[in-house]
GROMACS .gro file of C-alpha atoms in nm:
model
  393
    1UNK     CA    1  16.450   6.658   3.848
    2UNK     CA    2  16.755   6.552   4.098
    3UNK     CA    3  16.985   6.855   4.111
    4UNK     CA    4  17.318   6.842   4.060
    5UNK     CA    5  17.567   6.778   4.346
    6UNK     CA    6  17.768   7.090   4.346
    7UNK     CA    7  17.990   6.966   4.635
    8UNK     CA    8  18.118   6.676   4.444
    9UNK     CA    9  18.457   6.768   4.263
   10UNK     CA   10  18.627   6.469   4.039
   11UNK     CA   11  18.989   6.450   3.849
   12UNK     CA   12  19.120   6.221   3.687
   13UNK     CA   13  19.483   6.103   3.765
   14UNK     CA   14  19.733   5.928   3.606
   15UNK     CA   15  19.671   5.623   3.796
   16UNK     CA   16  19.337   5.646   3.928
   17UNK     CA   17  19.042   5.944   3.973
   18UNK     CA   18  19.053   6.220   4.266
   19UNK     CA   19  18.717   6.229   4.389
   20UNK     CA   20  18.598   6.520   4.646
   21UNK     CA   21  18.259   6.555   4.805
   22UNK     CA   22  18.116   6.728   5.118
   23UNK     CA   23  18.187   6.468   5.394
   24UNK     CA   24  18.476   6.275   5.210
   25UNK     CA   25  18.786   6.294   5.000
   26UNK     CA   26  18.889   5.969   4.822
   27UNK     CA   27  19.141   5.824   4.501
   28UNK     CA   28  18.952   5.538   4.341
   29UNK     CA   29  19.188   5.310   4.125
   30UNK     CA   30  18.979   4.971   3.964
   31UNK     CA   31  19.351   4.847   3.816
   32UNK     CA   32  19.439   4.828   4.209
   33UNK     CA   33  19.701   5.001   4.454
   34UNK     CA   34  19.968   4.796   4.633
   35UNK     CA   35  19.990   5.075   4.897
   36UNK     CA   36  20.221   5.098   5.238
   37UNK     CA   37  20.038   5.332   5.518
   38UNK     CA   38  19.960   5.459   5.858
   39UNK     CA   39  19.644   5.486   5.828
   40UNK     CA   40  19.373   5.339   6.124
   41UNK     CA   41  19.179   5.114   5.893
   42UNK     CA   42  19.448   4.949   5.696
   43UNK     CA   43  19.669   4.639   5.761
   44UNK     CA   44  20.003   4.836   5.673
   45UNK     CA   45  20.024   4.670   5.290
   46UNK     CA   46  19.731   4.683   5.129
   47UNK     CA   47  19.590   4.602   4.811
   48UNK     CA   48  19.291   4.810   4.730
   49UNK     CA   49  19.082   5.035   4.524
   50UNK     CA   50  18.966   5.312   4.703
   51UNK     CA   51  19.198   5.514   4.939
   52UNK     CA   52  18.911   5.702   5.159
   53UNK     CA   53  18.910   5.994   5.397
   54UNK     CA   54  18.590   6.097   5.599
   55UNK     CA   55  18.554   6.375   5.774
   56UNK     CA   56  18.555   6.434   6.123
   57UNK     CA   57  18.198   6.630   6.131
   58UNK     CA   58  18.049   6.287   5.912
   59UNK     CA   59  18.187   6.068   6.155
   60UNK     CA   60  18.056   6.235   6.464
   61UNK     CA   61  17.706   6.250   6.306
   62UNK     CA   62  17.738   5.852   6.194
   63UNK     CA   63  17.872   5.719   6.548
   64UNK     CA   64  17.620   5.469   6.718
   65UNK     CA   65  17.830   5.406   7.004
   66UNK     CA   66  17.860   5.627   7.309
   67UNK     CA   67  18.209   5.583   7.354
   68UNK     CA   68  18.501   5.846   7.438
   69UNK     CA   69  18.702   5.766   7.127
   70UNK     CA   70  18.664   5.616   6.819
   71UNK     CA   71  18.736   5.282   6.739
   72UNK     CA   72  18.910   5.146   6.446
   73UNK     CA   73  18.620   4.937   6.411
   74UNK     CA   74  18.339   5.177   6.403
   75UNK     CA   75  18.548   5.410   6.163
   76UNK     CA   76  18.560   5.049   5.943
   77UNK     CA   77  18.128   4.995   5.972
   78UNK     CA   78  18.162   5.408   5.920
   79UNK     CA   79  18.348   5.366   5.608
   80UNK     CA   80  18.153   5.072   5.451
   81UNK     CA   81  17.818   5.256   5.529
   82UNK     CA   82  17.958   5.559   5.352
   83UNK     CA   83  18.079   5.340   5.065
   84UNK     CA   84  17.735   5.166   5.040
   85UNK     CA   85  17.507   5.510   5.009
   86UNK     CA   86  17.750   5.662   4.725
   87UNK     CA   87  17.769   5.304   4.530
   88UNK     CA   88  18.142   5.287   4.573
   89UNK     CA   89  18.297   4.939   4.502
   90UNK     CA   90  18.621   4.749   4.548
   91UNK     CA   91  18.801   4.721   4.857
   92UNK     CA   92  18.956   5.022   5.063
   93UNK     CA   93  19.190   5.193   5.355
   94UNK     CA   94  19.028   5.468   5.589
   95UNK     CA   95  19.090   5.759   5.798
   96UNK     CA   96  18.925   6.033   5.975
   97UNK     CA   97  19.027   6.371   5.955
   98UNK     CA   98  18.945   6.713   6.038
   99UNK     CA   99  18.860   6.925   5.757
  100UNK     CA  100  18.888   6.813   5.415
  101UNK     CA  101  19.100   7.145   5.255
  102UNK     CA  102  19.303   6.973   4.975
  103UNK     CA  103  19.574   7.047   4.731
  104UNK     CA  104  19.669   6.870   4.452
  105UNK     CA  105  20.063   6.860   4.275
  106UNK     CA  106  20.178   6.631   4.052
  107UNK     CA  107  20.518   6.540   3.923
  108UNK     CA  108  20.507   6.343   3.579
  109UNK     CA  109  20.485   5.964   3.748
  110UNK     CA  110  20.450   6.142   4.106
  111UNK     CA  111  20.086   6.286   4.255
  112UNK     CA  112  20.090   6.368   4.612
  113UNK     CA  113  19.754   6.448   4.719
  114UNK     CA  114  19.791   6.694   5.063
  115UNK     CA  115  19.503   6.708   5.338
  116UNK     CA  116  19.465   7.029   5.543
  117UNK     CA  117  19.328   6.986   5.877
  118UNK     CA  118  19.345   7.334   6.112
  119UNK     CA  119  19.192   7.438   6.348
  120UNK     CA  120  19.392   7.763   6.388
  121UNK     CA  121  19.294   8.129   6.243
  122UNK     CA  122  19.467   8.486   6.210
  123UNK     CA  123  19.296   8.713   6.511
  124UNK     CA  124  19.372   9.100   6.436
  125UNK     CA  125  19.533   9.254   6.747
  126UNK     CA  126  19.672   9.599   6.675
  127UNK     CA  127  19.866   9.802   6.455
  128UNK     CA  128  19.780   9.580   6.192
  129UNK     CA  129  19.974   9.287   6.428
  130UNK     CA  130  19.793   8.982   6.403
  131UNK     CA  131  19.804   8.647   6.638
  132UNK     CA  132  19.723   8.271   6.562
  133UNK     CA  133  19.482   8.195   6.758
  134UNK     CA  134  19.247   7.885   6.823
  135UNK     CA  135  18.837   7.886   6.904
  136UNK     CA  136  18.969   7.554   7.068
  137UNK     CA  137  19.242   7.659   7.297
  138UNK     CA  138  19.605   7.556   7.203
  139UNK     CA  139  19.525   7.270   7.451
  140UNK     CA  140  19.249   7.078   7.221
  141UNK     CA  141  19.328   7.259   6.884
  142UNK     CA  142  19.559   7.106   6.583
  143UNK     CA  143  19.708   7.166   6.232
  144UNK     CA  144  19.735   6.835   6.058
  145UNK     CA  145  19.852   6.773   5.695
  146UNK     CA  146  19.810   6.424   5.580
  147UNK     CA  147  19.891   6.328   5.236
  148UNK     CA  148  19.807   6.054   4.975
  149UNK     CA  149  20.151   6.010   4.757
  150UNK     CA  150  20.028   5.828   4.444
  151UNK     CA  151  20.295   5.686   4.217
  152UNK     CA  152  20.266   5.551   3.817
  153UNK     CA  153  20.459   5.289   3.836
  154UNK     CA  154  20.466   4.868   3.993
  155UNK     CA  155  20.687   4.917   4.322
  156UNK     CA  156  20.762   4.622   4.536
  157UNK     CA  157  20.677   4.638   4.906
  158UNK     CA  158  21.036   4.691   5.022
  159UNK     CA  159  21.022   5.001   4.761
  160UNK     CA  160  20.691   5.160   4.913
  161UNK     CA  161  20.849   5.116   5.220
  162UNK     CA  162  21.163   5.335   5.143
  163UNK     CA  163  20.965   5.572   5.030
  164UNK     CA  164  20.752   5.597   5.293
  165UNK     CA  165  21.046   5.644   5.496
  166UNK     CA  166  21.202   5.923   5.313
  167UNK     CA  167  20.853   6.139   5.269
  168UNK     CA  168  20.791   6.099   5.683
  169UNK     CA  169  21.176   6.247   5.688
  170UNK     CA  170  21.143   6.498   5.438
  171UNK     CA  171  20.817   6.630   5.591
  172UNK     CA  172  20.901   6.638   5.930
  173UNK     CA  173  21.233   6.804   5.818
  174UNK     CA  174  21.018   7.053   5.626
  175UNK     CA  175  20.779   7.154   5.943
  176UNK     CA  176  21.122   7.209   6.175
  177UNK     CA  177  21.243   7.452   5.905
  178UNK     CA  178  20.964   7.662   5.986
  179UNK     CA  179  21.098   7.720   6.354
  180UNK     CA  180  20.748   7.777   6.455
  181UNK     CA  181  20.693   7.930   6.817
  182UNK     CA  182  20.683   7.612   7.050
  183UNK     CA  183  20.297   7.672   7.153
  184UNK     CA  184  20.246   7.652   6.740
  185UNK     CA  185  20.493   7.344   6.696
  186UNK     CA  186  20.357   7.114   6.939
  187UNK     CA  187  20.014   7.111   6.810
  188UNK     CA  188  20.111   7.026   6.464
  189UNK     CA  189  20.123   6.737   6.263
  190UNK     CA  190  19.976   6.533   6.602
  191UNK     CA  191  19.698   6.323   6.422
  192UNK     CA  192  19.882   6.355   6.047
  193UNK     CA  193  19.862   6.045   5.829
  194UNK     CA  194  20.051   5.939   5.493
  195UNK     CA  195  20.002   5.679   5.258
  196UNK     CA  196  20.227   5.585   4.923
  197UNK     CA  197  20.048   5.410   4.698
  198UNK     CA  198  20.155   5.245   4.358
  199UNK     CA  199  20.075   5.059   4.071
  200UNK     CA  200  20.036   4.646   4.067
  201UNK     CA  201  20.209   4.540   3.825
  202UNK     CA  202  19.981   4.401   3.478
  203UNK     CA  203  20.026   4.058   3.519
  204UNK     CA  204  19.907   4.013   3.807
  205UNK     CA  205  19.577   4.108   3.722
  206UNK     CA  206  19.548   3.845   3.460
  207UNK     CA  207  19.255   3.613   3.587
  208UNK     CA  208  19.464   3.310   3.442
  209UNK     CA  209  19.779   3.447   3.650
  210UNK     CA  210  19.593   3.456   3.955
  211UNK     CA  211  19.410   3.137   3.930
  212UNK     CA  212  19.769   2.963   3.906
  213UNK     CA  213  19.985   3.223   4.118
  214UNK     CA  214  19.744   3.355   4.350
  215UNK     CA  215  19.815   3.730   4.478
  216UNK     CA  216  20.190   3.664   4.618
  217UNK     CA  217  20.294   4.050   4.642
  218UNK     CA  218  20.668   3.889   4.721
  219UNK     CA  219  20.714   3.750   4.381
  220UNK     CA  220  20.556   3.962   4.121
  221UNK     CA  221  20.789   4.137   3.873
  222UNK     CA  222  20.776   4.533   3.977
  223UNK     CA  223  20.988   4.797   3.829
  224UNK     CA  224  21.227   4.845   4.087
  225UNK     CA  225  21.529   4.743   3.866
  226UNK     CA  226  21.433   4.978   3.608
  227UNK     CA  227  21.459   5.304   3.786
  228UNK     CA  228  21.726   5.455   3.899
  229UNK     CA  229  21.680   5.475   4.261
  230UNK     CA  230  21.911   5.790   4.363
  231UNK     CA  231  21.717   6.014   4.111
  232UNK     CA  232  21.405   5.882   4.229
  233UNK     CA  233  21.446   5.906   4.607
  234UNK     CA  234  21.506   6.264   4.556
  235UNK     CA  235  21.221   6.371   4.279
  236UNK     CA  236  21.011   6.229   4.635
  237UNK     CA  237  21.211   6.411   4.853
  238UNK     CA  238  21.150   6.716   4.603
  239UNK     CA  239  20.807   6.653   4.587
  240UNK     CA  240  20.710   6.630   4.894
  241UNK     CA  241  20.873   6.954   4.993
  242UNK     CA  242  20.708   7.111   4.761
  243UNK     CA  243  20.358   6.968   4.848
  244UNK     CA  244  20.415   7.089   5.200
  245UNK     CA  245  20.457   7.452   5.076
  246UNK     CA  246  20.199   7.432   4.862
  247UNK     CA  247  19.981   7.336   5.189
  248UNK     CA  248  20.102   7.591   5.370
  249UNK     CA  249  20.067   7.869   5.141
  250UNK     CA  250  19.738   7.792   5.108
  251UNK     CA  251  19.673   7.740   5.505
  252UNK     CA  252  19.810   8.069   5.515
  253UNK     CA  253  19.953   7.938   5.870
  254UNK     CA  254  20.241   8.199   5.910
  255UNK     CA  255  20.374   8.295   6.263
  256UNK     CA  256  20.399   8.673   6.362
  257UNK     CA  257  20.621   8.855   6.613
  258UNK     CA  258  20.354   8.812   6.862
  259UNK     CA  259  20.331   8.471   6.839
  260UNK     CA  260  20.639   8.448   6.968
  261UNK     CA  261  20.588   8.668   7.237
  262UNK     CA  262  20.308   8.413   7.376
  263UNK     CA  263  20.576   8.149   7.311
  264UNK     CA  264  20.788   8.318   7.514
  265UNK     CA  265  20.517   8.382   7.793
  266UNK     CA  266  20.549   8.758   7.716
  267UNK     CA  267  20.241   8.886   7.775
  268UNK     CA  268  20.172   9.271   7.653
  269UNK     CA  269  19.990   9.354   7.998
  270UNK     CA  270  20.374   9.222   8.152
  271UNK     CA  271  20.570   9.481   7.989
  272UNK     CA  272  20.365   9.774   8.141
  273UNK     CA  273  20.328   9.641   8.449
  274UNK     CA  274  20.743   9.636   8.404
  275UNK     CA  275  20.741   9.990   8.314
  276UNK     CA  276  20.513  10.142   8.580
  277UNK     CA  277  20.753   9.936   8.817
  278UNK     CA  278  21.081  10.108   8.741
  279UNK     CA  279  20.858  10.459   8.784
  280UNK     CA  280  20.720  10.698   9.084
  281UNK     CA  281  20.384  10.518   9.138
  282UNK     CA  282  20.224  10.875   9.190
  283UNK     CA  283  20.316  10.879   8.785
  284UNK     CA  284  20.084  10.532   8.726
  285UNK     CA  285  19.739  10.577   8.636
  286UNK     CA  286  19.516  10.450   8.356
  287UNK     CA  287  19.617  10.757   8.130
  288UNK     CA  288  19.969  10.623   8.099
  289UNK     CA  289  19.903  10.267   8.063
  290UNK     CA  290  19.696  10.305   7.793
  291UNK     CA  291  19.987  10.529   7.638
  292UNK     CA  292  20.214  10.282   7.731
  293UNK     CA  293  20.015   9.981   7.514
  294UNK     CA  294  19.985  10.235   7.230
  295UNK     CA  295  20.349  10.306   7.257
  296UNK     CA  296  20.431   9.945   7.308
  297UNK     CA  297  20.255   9.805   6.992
  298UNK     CA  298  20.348  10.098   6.752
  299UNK     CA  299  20.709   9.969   6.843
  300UNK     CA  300  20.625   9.616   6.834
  301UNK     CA  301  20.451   9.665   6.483
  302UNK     CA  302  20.780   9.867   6.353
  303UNK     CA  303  20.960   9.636   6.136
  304UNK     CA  304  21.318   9.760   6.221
  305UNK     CA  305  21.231   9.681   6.576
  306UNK     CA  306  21.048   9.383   6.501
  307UNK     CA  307  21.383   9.297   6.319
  308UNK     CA  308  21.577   9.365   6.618
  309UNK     CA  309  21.327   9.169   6.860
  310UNK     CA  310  21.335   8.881   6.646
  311UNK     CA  311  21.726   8.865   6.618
  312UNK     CA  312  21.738   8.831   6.973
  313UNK     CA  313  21.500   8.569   7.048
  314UNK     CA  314  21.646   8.360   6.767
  315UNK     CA  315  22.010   8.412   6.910
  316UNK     CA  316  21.926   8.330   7.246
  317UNK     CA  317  21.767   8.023   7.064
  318UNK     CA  318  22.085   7.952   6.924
  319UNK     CA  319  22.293   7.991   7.239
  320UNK     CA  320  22.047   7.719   7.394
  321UNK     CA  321  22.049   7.489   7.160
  322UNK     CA  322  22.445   7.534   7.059
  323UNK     CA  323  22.395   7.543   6.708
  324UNK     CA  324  22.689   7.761   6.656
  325UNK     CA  325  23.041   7.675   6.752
  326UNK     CA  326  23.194   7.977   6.798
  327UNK     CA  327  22.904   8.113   6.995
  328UNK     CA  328  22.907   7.837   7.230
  329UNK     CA  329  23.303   7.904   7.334
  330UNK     CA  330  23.207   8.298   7.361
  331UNK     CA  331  22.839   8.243   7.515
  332UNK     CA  332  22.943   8.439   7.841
  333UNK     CA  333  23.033   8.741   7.636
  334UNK     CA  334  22.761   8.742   7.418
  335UNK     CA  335  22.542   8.681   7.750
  336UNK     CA  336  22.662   9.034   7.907
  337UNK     CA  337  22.641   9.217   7.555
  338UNK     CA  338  22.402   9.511   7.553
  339UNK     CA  339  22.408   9.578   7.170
  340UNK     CA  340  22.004   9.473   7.146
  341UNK     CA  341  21.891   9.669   7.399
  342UNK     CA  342  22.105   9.957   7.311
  343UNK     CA  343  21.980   9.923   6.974
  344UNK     CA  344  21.622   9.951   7.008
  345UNK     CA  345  21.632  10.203   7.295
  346UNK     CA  346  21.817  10.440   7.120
  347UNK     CA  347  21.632  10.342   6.781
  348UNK     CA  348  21.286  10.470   6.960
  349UNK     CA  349  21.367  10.749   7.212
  350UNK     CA  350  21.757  10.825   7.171
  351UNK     CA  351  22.019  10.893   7.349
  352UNK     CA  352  21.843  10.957   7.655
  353UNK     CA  353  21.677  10.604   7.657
  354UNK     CA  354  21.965  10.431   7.655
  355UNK     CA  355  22.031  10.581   8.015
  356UNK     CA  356  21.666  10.455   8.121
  357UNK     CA  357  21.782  10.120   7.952
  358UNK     CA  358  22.028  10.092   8.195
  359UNK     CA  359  21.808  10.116   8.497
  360UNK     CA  360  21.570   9.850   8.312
  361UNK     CA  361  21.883   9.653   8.338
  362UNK     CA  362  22.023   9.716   8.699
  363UNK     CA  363  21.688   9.670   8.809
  364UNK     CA  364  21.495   9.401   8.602
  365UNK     CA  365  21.159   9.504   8.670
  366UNK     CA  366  20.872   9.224   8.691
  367UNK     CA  367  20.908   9.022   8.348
  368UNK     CA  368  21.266   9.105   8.219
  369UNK     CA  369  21.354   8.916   8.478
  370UNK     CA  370  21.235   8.596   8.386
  371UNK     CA  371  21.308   8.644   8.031
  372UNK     CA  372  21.655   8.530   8.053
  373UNK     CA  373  22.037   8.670   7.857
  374UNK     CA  374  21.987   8.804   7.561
  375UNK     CA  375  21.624   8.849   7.566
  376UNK     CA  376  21.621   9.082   7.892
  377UNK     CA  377  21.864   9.308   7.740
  378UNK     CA  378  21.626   9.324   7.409
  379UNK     CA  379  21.279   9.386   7.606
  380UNK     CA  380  21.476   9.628   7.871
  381UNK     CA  381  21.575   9.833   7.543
  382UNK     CA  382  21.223   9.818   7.408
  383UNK     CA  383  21.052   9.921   7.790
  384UNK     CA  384  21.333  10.191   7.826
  385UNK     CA  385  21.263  10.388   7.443
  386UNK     CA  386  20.868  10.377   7.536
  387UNK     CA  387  20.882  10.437   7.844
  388UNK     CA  388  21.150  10.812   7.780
  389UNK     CA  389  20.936  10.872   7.461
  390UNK     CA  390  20.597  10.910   7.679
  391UNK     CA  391  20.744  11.076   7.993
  392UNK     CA  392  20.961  11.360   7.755
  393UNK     CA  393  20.637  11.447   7.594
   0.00000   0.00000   0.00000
């Protein structure tokens, strides 16, 4: 007795059947797709049954060539080899993609099918602080969502197109409203893929029509005319913003204040070495470092300070980028303005850190330096309420 293949997951759509296994995700539609897409085996417009994605782990134990990268070709003799063993007919479009995490949402007509690829995982640090980190290295490692927008009705060409259009914008619109750290943001969405697929329309499926016709995807008679196009453009815009949260709720890819500290280049080791700078070296040993990193991540982990640390890097963020007009005229002022560092010293320690914060400030010690307005006057005010709270003990 065969058993059962547990691995294998199958739903039907409203225009075709989901179909999940171990090494592959694919839709299978026997009416046909008329789809538009990016993806490596596909001439752009296709029509085709099966819309396939392998897995990256299934095509590194499948290659038979020894080269670097893969080919377009081998991921075709890949595909067809796969398609063969699980007795999968009709014709198809390919990729290859990391991991094969999926969600599924679906919008009456609208399914958009989103592919999780990540390489990225929550490390505890301290304090209950966590930080994304990568078994890869941020050089090699990636988060990739590619998605498979299936829609139930006959769209022309020019239609997919538009569409196609509007889900890259809304998507990439999406991700930059995230305001990841920049380490996080530039390995995302790198090797992403999307495809919109629709219906063809019935008649040209008729063996009689396509004797006489022939498959002229120019001159069939789609539904374009019947919909109204506003409305629709932004049930996909909807849709596809909602597909992305979906994903990354269930990616559970969310930045933390450290995370933007190794944005930043702010290294915890930095800010003591900062503090024992600005102090009588006979006062440094190991004792007080170690009471300075306790100090430093209790503070760190303290959401009003973690408030106060994150106001300042996304001001000075502001200030760079001149997002805000009124800012931009007054950016000197708000460049000499102590009100962060102020605010956390004195939040910590007091009154009587706010005098250390000053000699943090006069005297930028080793990293506060580099940090820049705005964020020098923050990390001064966090260095100068540790630093008072350990010494007045």
């Amino acid at each position: 007795m065969s058993k059962k293949n547990k691995s294998r997951k199958v739903k039907q759509l409203n225009n075709g059947m989901l179909v999940k296994e171990s090494n592959a995700l694919y839709v299978n539609n026997p009416d046909f797709y008329l789809t538009f897409s990016d993806l490596k085996v596909s001439d752009g417009i296709d029509i085709i049954e099966n819309i396939m994605v392998l897995s990256d782990n299934y095509i590194k134990s499948n290659r038979k060539y020894d080269t670097p990268m893969l080919t377009d070709e081998e991921l075709m003799e890949i595909t067809e080899e796969y398609k063969d063993n699980k007795k999968i007919e009709g014709g198809y479009i390919s990729e290859d993609f990391g991991d094969l995490k999926f969600i599924e949402n679906s919008y009456d007509d609208i399914t958009i099918i989103s592919i999780i690829s990540n390489d990225l995982y929550l490390q505890d640090f301290a304090n209950g602080l966590k930080v994304i980190n990568s078994k890869k290295g941020f050089a090699d490692a990636r988060f990739n969502l590619g998605q498979i927008i299936l829609i139930d009705k006959a769209l022309s060409p020019k239609l997919l197109i538009q569409i196609y259009k509007i889900a890259t914008k809304q998507k990439a619109k999406f991700f930059e409203s995230l305001h990841f750290p920049l380490h996080i943001n530039n390995i995302i969405n790198i090797d992403d893929f999307l495809v919109v697929a629709s219906n063809l329309p019935e008649d040209s499926l008729n063996e009689d029509y396509v004797m006489e016709v022939g498959l002229d995807i120019t001159n069939m008679e789609y539904d374009d005319e019947k919909i109204d196009l506003d409305e629709f453009y932004m049930r996909i815009e909807d849709a596809v913003e909602i597909a992305c949260e979906d994903a990354m709720e269930k990616a559970d890819l969310k930045a933390g204040i450290l995370d933007y500290f190794v944005s930043e280049g702010i290294q915890i080791g930095d800010l003591i070495e900062a503090c024992t700078d600005i102090i009588d070296e006979n006062q440094v040993n190991d004792s007080l470092k170690e009471d300075l990193e306790k100090e430093i991540l209790e503070n760190v982990s303290d959401k009003n300070i973690a408030f106060l640390l994150m106001s300042a890097i996304e001001i000075r963020d502001d200030l760079n980028k001149n997002r805000i007009r009124e800012l931009k005229s007054k950016s000197k002022d708000i460049y000499t303005d102590n009100a962060f560092g102020a605010a956390i010293a004195n939040s910590i320690s007091g009154t009587k850190a706010i005098l250390r914060y000053g000699e943090f400030i006069d005297k930028k010690p080793g990293i506060i330096y580099g940090l820049g307005p705005v964020l020098d006057c923050a990390f001064a005010g966090l260095l100068a309420g540790c630093l008072t709270k350990i010494l007045d003990k």
